[in-house]
Short mmCIF file of C-alpha atoms and ligand atoms in Angstrom, two decimals:
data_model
loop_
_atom_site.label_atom_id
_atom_site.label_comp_id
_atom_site.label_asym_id
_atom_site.label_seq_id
_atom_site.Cartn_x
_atom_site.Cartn_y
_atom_site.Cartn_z
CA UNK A 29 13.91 15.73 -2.43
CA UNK A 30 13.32 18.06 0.69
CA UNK A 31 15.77 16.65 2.90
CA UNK A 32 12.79 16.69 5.32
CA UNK A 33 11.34 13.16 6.44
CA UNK A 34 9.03 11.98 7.63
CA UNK A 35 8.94 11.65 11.43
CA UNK A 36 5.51 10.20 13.05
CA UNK A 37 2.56 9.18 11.56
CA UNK A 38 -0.36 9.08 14.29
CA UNK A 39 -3.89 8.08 13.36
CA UNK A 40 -6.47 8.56 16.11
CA UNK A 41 -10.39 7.60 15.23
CA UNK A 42 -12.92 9.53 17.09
CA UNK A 43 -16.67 9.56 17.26
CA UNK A 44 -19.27 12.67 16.26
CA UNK A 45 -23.18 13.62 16.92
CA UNK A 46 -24.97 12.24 13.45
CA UNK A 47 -28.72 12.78 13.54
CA UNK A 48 -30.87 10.05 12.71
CA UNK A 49 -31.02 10.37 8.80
CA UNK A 50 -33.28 7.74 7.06
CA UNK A 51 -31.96 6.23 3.94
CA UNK A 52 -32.39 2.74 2.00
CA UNK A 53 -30.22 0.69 4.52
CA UNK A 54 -31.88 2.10 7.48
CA UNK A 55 -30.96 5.07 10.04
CA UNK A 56 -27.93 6.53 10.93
CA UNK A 57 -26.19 5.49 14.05
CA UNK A 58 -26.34 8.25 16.90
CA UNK A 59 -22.49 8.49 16.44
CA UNK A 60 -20.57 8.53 12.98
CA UNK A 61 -17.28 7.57 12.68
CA UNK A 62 -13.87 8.75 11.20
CA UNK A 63 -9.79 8.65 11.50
CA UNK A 64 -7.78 12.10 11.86
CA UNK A 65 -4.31 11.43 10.65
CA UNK A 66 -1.66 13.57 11.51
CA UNK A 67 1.58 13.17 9.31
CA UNK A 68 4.55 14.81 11.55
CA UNK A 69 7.76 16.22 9.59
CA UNK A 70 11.32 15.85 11.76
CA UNK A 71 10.93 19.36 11.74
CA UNK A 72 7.57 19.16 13.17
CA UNK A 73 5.61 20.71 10.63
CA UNK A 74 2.08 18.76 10.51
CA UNK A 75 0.21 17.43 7.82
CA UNK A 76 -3.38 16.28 8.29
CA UNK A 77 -5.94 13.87 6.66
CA UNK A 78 -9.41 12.38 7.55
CA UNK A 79 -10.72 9.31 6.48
CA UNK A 80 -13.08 6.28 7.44
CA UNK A 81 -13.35 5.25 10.73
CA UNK A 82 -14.67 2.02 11.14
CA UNK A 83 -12.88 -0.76 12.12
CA UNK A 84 -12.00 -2.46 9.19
CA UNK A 85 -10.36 1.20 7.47
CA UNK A 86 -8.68 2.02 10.65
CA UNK A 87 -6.92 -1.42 10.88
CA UNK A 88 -5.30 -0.47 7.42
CA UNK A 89 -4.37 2.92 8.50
CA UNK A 90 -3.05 1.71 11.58
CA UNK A 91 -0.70 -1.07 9.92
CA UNK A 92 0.55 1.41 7.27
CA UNK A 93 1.28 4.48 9.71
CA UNK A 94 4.83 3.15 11.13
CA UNK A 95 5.84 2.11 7.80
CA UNK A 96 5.08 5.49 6.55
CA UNK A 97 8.34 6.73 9.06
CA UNK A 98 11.68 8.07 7.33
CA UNK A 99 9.35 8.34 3.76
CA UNK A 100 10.23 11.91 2.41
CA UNK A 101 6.93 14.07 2.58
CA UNK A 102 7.25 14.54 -1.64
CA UNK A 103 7.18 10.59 -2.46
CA UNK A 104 3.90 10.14 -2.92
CA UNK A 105 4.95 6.72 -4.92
CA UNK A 106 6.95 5.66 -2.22
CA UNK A 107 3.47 6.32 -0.19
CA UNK A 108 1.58 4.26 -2.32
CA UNK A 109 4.35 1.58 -2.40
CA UNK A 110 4.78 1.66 1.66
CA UNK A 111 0.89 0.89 2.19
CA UNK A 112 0.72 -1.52 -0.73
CA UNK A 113 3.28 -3.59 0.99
CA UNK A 114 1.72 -3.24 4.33
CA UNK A 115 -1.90 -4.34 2.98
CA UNK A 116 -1.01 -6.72 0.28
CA UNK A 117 2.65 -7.63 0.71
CA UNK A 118 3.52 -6.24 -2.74
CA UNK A 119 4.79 -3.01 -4.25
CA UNK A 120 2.42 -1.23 -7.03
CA UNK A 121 4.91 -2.22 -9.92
CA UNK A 122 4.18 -5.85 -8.55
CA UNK A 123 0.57 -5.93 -8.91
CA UNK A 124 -2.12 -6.17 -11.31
CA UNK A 125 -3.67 -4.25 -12.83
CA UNK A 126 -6.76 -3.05 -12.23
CA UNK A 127 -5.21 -5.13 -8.97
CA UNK A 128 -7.30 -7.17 -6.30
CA UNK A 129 -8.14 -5.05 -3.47
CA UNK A 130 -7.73 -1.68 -5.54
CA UNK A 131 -10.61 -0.18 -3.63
CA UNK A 132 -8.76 -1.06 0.01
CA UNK A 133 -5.60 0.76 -1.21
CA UNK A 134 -7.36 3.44 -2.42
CA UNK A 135 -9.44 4.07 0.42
CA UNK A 136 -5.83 4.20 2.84
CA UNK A 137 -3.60 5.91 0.21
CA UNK A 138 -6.37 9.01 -0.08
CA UNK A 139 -6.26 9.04 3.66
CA UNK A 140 -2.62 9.13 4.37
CA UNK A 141 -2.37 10.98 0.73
CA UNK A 142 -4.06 14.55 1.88
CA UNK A 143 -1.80 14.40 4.84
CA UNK A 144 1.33 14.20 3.19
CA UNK A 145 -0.24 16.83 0.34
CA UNK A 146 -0.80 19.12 2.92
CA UNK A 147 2.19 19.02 4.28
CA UNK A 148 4.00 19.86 0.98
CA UNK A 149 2.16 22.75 0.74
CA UNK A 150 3.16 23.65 4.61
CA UNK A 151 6.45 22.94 3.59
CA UNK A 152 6.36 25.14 0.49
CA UNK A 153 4.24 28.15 1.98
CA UNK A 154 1.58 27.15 -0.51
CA UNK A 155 -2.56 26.45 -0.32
CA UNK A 156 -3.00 23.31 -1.34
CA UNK A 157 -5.15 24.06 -4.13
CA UNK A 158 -2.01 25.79 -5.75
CA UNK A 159 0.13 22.78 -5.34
CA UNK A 160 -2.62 20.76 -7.13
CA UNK A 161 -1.87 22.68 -10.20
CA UNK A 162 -4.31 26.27 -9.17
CA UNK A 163 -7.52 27.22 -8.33
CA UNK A 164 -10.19 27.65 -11.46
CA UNK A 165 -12.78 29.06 -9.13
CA UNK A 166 -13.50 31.39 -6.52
CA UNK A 167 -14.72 28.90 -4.33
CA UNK A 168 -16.45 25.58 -4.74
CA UNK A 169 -20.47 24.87 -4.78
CA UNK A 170 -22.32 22.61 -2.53
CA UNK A 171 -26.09 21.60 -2.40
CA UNK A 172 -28.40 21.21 0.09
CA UNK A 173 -28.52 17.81 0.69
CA UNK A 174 -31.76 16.82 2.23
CA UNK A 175 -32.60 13.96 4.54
CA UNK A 176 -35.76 12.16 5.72
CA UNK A 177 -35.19 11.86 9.07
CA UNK A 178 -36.56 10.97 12.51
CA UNK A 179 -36.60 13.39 15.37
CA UNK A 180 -34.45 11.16 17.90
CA UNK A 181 -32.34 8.37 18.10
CA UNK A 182 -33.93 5.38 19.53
CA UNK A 183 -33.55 5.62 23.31
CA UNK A 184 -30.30 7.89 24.91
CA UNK A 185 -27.72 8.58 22.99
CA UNK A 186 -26.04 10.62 25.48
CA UNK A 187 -26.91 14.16 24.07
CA UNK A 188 -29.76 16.08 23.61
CA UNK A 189 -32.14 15.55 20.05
CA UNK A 190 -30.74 17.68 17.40
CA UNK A 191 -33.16 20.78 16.46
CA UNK A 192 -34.28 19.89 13.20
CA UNK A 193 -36.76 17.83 14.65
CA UNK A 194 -39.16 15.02 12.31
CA UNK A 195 -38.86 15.21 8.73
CA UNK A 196 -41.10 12.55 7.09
CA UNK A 197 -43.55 14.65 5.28
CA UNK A 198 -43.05 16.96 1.94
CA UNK A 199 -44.13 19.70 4.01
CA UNK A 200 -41.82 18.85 6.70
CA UNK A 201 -39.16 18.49 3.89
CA UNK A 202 -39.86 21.93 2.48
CA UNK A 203 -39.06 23.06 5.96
CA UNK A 204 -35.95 21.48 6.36
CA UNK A 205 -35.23 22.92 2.69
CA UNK A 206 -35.88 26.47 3.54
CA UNK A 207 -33.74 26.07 6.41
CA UNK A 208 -30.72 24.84 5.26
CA UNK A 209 -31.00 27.31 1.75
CA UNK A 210 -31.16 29.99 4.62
CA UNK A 211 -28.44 29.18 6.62
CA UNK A 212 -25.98 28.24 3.91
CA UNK A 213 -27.26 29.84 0.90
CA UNK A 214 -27.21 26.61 -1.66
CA UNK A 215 -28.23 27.30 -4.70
CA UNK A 216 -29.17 23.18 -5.53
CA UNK A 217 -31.12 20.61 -3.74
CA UNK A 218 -30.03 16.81 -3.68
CA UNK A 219 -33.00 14.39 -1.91
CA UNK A 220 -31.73 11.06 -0.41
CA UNK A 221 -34.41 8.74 -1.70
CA UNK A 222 -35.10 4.86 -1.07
CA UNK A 223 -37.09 5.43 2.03
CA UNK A 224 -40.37 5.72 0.92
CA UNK A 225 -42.20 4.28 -2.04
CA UNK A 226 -40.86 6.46 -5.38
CA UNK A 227 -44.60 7.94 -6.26
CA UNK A 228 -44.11 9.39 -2.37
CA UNK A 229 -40.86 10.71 -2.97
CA UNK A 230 -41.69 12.06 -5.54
CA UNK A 231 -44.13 13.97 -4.74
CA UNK A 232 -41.53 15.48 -2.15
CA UNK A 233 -39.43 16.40 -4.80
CA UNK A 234 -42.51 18.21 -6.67
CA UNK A 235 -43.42 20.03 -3.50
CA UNK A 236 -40.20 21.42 -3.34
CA UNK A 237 -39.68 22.13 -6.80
CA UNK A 238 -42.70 24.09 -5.96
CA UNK A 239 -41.34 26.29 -3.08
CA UNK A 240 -37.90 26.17 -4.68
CA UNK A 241 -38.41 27.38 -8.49
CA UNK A 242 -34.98 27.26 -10.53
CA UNK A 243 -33.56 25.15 -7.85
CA UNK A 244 -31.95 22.29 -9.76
CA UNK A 245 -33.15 18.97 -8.05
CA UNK A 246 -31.68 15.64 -7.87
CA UNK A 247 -32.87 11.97 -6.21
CA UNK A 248 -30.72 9.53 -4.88
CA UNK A 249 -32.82 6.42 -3.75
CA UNK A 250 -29.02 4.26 -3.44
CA UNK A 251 -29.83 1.25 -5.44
CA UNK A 252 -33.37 1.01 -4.07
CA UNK A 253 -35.63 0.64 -6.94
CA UNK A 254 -35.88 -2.26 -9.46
CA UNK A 255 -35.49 -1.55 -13.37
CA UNK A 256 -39.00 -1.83 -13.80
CA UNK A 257 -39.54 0.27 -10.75
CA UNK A 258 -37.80 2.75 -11.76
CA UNK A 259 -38.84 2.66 -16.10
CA UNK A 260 -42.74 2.88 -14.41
CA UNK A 261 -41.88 6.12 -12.79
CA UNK A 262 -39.68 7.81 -15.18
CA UNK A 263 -42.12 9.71 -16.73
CA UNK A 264 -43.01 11.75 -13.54
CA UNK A 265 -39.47 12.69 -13.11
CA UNK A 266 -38.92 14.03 -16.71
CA UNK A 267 -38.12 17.50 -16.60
CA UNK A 268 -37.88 17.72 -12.77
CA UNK A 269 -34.29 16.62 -12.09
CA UNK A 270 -30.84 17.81 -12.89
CA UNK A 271 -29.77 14.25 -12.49
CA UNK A 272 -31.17 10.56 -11.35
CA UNK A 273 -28.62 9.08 -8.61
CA UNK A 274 -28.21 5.29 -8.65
CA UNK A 275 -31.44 4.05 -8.63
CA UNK A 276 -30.58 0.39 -9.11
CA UNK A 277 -27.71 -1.31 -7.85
CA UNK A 278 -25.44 -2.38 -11.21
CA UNK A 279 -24.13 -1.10 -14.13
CA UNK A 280 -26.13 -3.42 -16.52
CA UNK A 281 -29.03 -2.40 -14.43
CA UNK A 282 -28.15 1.45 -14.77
CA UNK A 283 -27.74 0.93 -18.47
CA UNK A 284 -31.25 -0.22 -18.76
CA UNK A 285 -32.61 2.88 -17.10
CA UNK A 286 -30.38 5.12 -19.36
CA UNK A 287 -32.01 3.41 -22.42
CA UNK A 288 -35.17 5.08 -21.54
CA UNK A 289 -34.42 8.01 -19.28
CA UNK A 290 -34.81 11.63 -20.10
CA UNK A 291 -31.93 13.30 -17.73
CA UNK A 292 -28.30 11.80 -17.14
CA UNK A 293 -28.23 9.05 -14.15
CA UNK A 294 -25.32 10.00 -11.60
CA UNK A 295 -23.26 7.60 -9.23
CA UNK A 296 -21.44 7.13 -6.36
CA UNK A 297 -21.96 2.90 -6.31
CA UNK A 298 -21.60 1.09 -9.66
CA UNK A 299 -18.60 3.40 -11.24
CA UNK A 300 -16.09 3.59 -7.70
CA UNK A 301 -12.72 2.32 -9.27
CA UNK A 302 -10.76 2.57 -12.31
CA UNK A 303 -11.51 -1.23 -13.60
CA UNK A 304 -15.10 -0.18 -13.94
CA UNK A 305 -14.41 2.04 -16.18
CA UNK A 306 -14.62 0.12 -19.76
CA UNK A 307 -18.45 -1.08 -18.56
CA UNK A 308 -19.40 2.08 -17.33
CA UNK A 309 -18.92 3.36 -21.02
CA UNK A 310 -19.60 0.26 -23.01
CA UNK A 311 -23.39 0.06 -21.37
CA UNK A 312 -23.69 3.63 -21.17
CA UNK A 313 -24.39 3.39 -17.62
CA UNK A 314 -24.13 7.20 -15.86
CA UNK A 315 -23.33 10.11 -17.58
CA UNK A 316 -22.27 11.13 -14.25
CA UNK A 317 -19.55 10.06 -12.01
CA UNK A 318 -19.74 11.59 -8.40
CA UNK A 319 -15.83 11.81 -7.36
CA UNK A 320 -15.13 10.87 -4.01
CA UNK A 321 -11.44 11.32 -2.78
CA UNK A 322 -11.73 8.91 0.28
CA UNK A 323 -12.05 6.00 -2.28
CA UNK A 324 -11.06 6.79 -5.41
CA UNK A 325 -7.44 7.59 -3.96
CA UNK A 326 -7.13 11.16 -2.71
CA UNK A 327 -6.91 14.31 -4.41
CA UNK A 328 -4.68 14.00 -7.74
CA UNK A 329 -6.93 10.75 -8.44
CA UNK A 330 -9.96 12.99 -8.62
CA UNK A 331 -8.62 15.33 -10.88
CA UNK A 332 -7.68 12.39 -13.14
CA UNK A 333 -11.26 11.46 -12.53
CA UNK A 334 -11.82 14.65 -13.88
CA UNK A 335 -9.80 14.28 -16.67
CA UNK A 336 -11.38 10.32 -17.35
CA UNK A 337 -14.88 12.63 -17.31
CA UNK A 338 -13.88 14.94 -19.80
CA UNK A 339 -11.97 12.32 -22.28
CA UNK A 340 -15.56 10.24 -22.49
CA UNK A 341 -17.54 13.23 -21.95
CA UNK A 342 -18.95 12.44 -18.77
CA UNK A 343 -20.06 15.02 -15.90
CA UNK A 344 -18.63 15.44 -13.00
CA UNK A 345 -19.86 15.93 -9.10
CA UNK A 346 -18.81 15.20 -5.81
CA UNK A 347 -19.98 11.98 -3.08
CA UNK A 348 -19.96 12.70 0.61
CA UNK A 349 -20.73 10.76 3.60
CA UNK A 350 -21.05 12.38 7.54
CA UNK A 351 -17.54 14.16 7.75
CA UNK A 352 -15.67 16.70 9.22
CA UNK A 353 -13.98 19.66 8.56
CA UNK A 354 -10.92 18.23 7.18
CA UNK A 355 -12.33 16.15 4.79
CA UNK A 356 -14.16 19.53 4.05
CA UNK A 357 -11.04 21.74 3.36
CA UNK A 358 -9.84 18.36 1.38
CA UNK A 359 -12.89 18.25 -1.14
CA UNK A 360 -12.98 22.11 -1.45
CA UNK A 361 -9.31 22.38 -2.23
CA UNK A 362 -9.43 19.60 -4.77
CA UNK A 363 -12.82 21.34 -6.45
CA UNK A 364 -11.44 24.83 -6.48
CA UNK A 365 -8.92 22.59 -9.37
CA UNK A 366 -11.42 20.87 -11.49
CA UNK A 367 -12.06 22.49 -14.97
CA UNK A 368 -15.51 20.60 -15.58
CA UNK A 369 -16.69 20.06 -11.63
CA UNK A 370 -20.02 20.73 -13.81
CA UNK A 371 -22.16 20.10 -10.65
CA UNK A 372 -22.90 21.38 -6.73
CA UNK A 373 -20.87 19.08 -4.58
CA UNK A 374 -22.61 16.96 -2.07
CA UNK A 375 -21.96 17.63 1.51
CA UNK A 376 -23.36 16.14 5.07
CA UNK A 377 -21.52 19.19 6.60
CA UNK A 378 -24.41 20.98 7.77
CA UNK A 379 -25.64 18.01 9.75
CA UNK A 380 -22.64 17.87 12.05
CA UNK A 381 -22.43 19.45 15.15
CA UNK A 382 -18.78 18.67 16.02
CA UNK A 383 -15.87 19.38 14.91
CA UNK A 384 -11.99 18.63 15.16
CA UNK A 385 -10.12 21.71 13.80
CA UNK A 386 -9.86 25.38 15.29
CA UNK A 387 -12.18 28.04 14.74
CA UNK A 388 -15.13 25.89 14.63
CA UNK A 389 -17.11 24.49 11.60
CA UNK A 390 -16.33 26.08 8.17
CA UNK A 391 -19.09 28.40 6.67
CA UNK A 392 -20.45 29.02 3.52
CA UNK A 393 -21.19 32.02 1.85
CA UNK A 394 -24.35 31.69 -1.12
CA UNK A 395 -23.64 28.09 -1.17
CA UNK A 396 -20.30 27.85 -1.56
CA UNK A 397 -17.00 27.17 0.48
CA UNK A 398 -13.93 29.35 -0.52
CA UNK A 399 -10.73 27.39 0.86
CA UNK A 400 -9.96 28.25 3.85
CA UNK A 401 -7.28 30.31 3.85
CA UNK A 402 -3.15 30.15 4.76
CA UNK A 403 -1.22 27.33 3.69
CA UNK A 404 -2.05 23.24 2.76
CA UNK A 405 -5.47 22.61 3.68
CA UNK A 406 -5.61 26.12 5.87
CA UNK A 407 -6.85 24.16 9.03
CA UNK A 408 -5.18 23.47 12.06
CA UNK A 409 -6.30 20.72 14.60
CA UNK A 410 -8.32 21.93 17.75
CA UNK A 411 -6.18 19.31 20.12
CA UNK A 412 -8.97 19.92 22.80
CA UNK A 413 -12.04 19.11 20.67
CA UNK A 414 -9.52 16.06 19.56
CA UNK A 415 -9.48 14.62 22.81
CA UNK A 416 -13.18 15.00 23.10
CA UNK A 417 -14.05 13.51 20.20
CA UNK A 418 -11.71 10.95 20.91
CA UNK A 419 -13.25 9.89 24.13
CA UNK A 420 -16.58 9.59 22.22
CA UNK A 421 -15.08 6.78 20.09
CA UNK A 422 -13.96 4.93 22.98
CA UNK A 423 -16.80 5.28 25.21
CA UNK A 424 -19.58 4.23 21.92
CA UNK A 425 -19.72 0.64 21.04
CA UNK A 426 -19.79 1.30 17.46
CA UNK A 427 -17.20 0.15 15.44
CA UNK A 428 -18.50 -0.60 12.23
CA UNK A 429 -21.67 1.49 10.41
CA UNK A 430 -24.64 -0.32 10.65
CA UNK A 431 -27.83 1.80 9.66
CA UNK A 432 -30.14 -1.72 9.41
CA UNK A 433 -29.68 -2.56 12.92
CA UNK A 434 -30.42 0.93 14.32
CA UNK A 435 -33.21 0.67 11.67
CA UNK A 436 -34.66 -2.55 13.34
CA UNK A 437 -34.71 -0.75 17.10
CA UNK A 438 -37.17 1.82 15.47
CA UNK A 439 -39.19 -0.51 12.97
CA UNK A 440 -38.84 -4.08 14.31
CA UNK A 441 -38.05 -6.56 11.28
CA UNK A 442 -36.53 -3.82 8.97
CA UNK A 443 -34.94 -5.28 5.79
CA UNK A 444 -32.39 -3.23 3.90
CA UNK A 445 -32.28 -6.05 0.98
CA UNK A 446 -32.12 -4.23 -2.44
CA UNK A 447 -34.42 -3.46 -4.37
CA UNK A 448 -36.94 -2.32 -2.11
CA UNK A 449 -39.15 -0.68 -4.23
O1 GKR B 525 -25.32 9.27 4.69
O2 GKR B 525 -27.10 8.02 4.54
C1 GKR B 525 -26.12 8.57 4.04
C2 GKR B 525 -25.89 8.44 2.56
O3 GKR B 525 -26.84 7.59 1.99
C3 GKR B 525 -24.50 7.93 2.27
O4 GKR B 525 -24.27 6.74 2.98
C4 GKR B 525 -24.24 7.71 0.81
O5 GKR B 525 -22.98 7.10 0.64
O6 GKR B 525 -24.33 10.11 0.54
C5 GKR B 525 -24.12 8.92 -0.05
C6 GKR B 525 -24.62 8.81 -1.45
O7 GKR B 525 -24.66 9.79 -2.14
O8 GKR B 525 -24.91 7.70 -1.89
MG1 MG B 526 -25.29 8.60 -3.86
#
C-alpha cells in the first residue's frame, strides 16, 4: 500500500501514582498500571498506543508484537489477522462469530490498533481525527468524575499523599466537586457509587445538585445494588440524574430496573461486545452504551459503536479507567468523530499525576479537550518520564489490579461480592 513496513513493535508496561479511590470492589492500588506501545516504521516514523497493563493484557501484547514485524502500517486486517493467530491460532475469517475470546482480541487489537492509526496519519501529515473520517466538534467534553476516596494509601507507598486529601462526606464531596469544576472547567458531574449504602449516596448526589444547579448528574454504583435495591430507591433519584450507570450486574437484571425507571440506565459492564448486542435490545436493558476503545477494539470500532447507537436509537458516552495521556489524545480524537457522542466523556485524567508524553499532562479548557494538535494523535513520547515510569513497574509488586485486597489492609474482612447493597 505504502511501501513502508513495519519495522519494530516494542511494548513496555510502566507503573503511575493512583490515589486511593473507593469504589464497589474496594480501593485503588497506590500504583495503576498500563502498556505504551510504540509501533516503529523502517523509516522510523513512530506510532503510539496505550493499553492495559496487567499481566494477563501485557502477555497478549507481548506475544503479538514480533508478529506484527514486516505488516504494512495500512493493513489493519492483516493486524487483526496477525494477533488473532498469535492469541487463538486462527485467522478472523476462521472464527466464529461473535467468536470465543472476542473480548481478549479486542482488548490487544485496540491497543496495537491506535498505534498503527497513528502512524498512518504520521505517515500522511494528517491528525488522526481527519483520517477517522473528520472532526464534528471543536473539541470533545469530559465530566468531572468524582471519587470517594481515602486520604492515603495504607502504609508507604513510596511518595508523598496526594493533595486532595479525605473525601467520605457530601460536604467533603462538594469540595472535591468545586475543585475539579475549577481547575478543568466541566460542565457535568459523574459520582462513582457502590461504596456507601444508596440512601447515603444519594444524599451526596443531592448536596451537590445543590451547590452545582444545571450540572447534569450521573451515579455509577458498578453492579452494586440488587433489583429490589435499586426499584426501593428509584423514586429519590427521579429527576436528579442525567443517567443511572449499571446498578446491577446483568442485562436481565438491568432490564428490570428499566421497567420502572424514570431516566435512561448507562453501561460500561453488561453491553462490552458485539454478541451482547441482540439482549441488550431485546430486554431493553440501557439506553446507554458507554464506548470504550481499549475493549471494544480501538477507534473505528467505536464509531461503529456509534453507528450500532444510532441504528437502535441508543445514546452514546464514553468509559475510562486510570490512564494516561495517550489513551487521552486516543479517546479525544475518536470523540471529536462521533455525530451522536450525546454525552460528557468520562475521564480519570485529572487524578493522575504522571505522565509519559512531552509537554506534560494535557489541559482542558471549560471542560473540554481540543486534540492536541500536529499530526496522528499530536503527542510525542517523553523517553525520560518513560524510563521513570518504567522503573516504577518493575520496582511495584503489582501485576494484576486488585482493589479488594488493598481494600482488606484498610477495612479488615472487606467483601467485594455483588450486590452489596
Ligand atoms: O476506577 O474505580 C475505578 C472505576 O470504578 C473503574 O474501574 C470503572 O471501570 O470507571 C469505570 C466505570 O465507569 O465503571
Ligand atoms: Mg461505569
Amino acid at each position: 500500500m505504502t511501501g513502508t513496513r513495519i519495522g519494530k513493535v516494542v511494548v513496555t508496561p510502566v507503573a503511575f501514582r493512583d490515589p486511593p479511590l473507593l469504589n464497589v470492589a474496594g480501593v485503588h492500588e497506590p500504583w495503576a498500571l498500563r502498556s505504551i506501545i510504540e509501533v516503529e516504521a523502517e523509516t522510523g516514523l513512530l506510532g503510539l498506543g496505550e493499553g492495559y497493563g496487567d499481566l494477563d493484557s501485557l502477555a497478549d501484547l507481548n506475544a503479538a508484537a514480533p508478529m506484527l514485524e514486516g505488516l504494512d502500517p495500512f493493513d489493519l486486517n492483516g493486524l487483526r489477522d496477525r494477533i488473532s493467530l498469535a492469541l487463538f491460532g486462527t485467522t478472523e475469517a476462521g472464527a466464529d462469530f461473535p467468536r470465543t475470546g472476542g473480548r481478549r482480541l479486542n482488548v490487544a487489537f485496540g491497543a496495537f490498533e491506535v498505534a498503527f492509526l497513528d502512524l498512518q496519519a504520521r505517515i500522511l501529515g494528517l491528525p488522526l481525527h481527519a483520517l477517522l473520517g473528520g472532526a464534528v466538534r471543536q473539541a470533545v467534553p469530559y465530566s468531572a468524575y468524582l471519587f470517594y476516596k481515602f486520604a492515603r494509601h495504607h502504609g508507604d507507598p513510596g511518595y508523598p499523599a496526594d493533595d486532595w486529601g479525605e473525601v467520605l462526606t457530601h460536604a467533603q464531596m462538594v469540595d472535591e466537586t468545586r475543585r475539579m469544576i475549577d481547575e478543568s472547567g466541566f460542565t457535568s458531574i459523574k459520582l462513582k457509587g457502590g461504596v456507601f449504602e444508596p440512601e447515603y449516596e444519594i444524599e451526596t448526589l443531592q448536596a451537590l445538585r445543590t451547590a452545582f444547579p444545571g450540572y447534569p448528574l450521573r451515579i455509577d454504583p458498578n453492579g452494586g445494588w440488587s433489583v429490589a435495591t435499586t426499584l426501593r430507591v428509584l423514586p429519590k433519584l427521579d429527576g436528579l440524574l442525567e443517567y443511572l450507570e449499571d446498578p446491577t450486574s446483568t442485562l436481565a437484571e438491568m432490564g428490570e430496573v428499566a421497567k420502572h425507571a424514570s431516566m435512561p440506565l448507562a453501561t460500561n459492564m453488561v453491553t462490552t461486545e458485539w454478541g451482547h448486542f441482540r439482549e441488550t435490545l431485546d430486554r431493553n436493558a440501557v439506553q446507554v452504551i458507554l464506548s470504550d476503545h481499549h475493549y471494544w477494539g480501538g477507534l473505528r470500532a467505536t464509531q461503529q459503536l456509534a453507528h450500532m447507537g444510532r441504528v437502535f436509537g441508543l445514546g452514546i458516552s464514553m468509559h475510562s479507567n486510570s490512564h494516561l495521556g495517550i489513551s487521552l489524545a486516543a479517546m479525544t480524537h475518536v470523540g471529536m468523530t462521533l455525530p451522536n457522542l450525546t454525552y460528557a466523556a468520562d475521564t480519570h485524567y485529572p487524578w493522575q499525576q504522571d505522565e509519559v508524553i512531552q509537554g506534560g499532562k494535557l489541559r482542558f479548557n471549560a471542560g473540554s479537550l481540543a486534540p492536541p494538535p500536529g499530526p496522528g494523535l499530536g503527542v510525542t513520547l517523553d523517553r525520560t518520564a518513560l524510563a521513570a515510569l518504567h522503573h516504577n513497574y518493575l520496582n511495584t509488586g503489582i501485576r494484576r489490579r486488585d482493589d479488594a485486597s488493598e481494600m482488606r489492609k484498610h477495612v479488615p474482612g472487606f467483601n467485594p461480592a455483588r450486590p452489596r447493597f
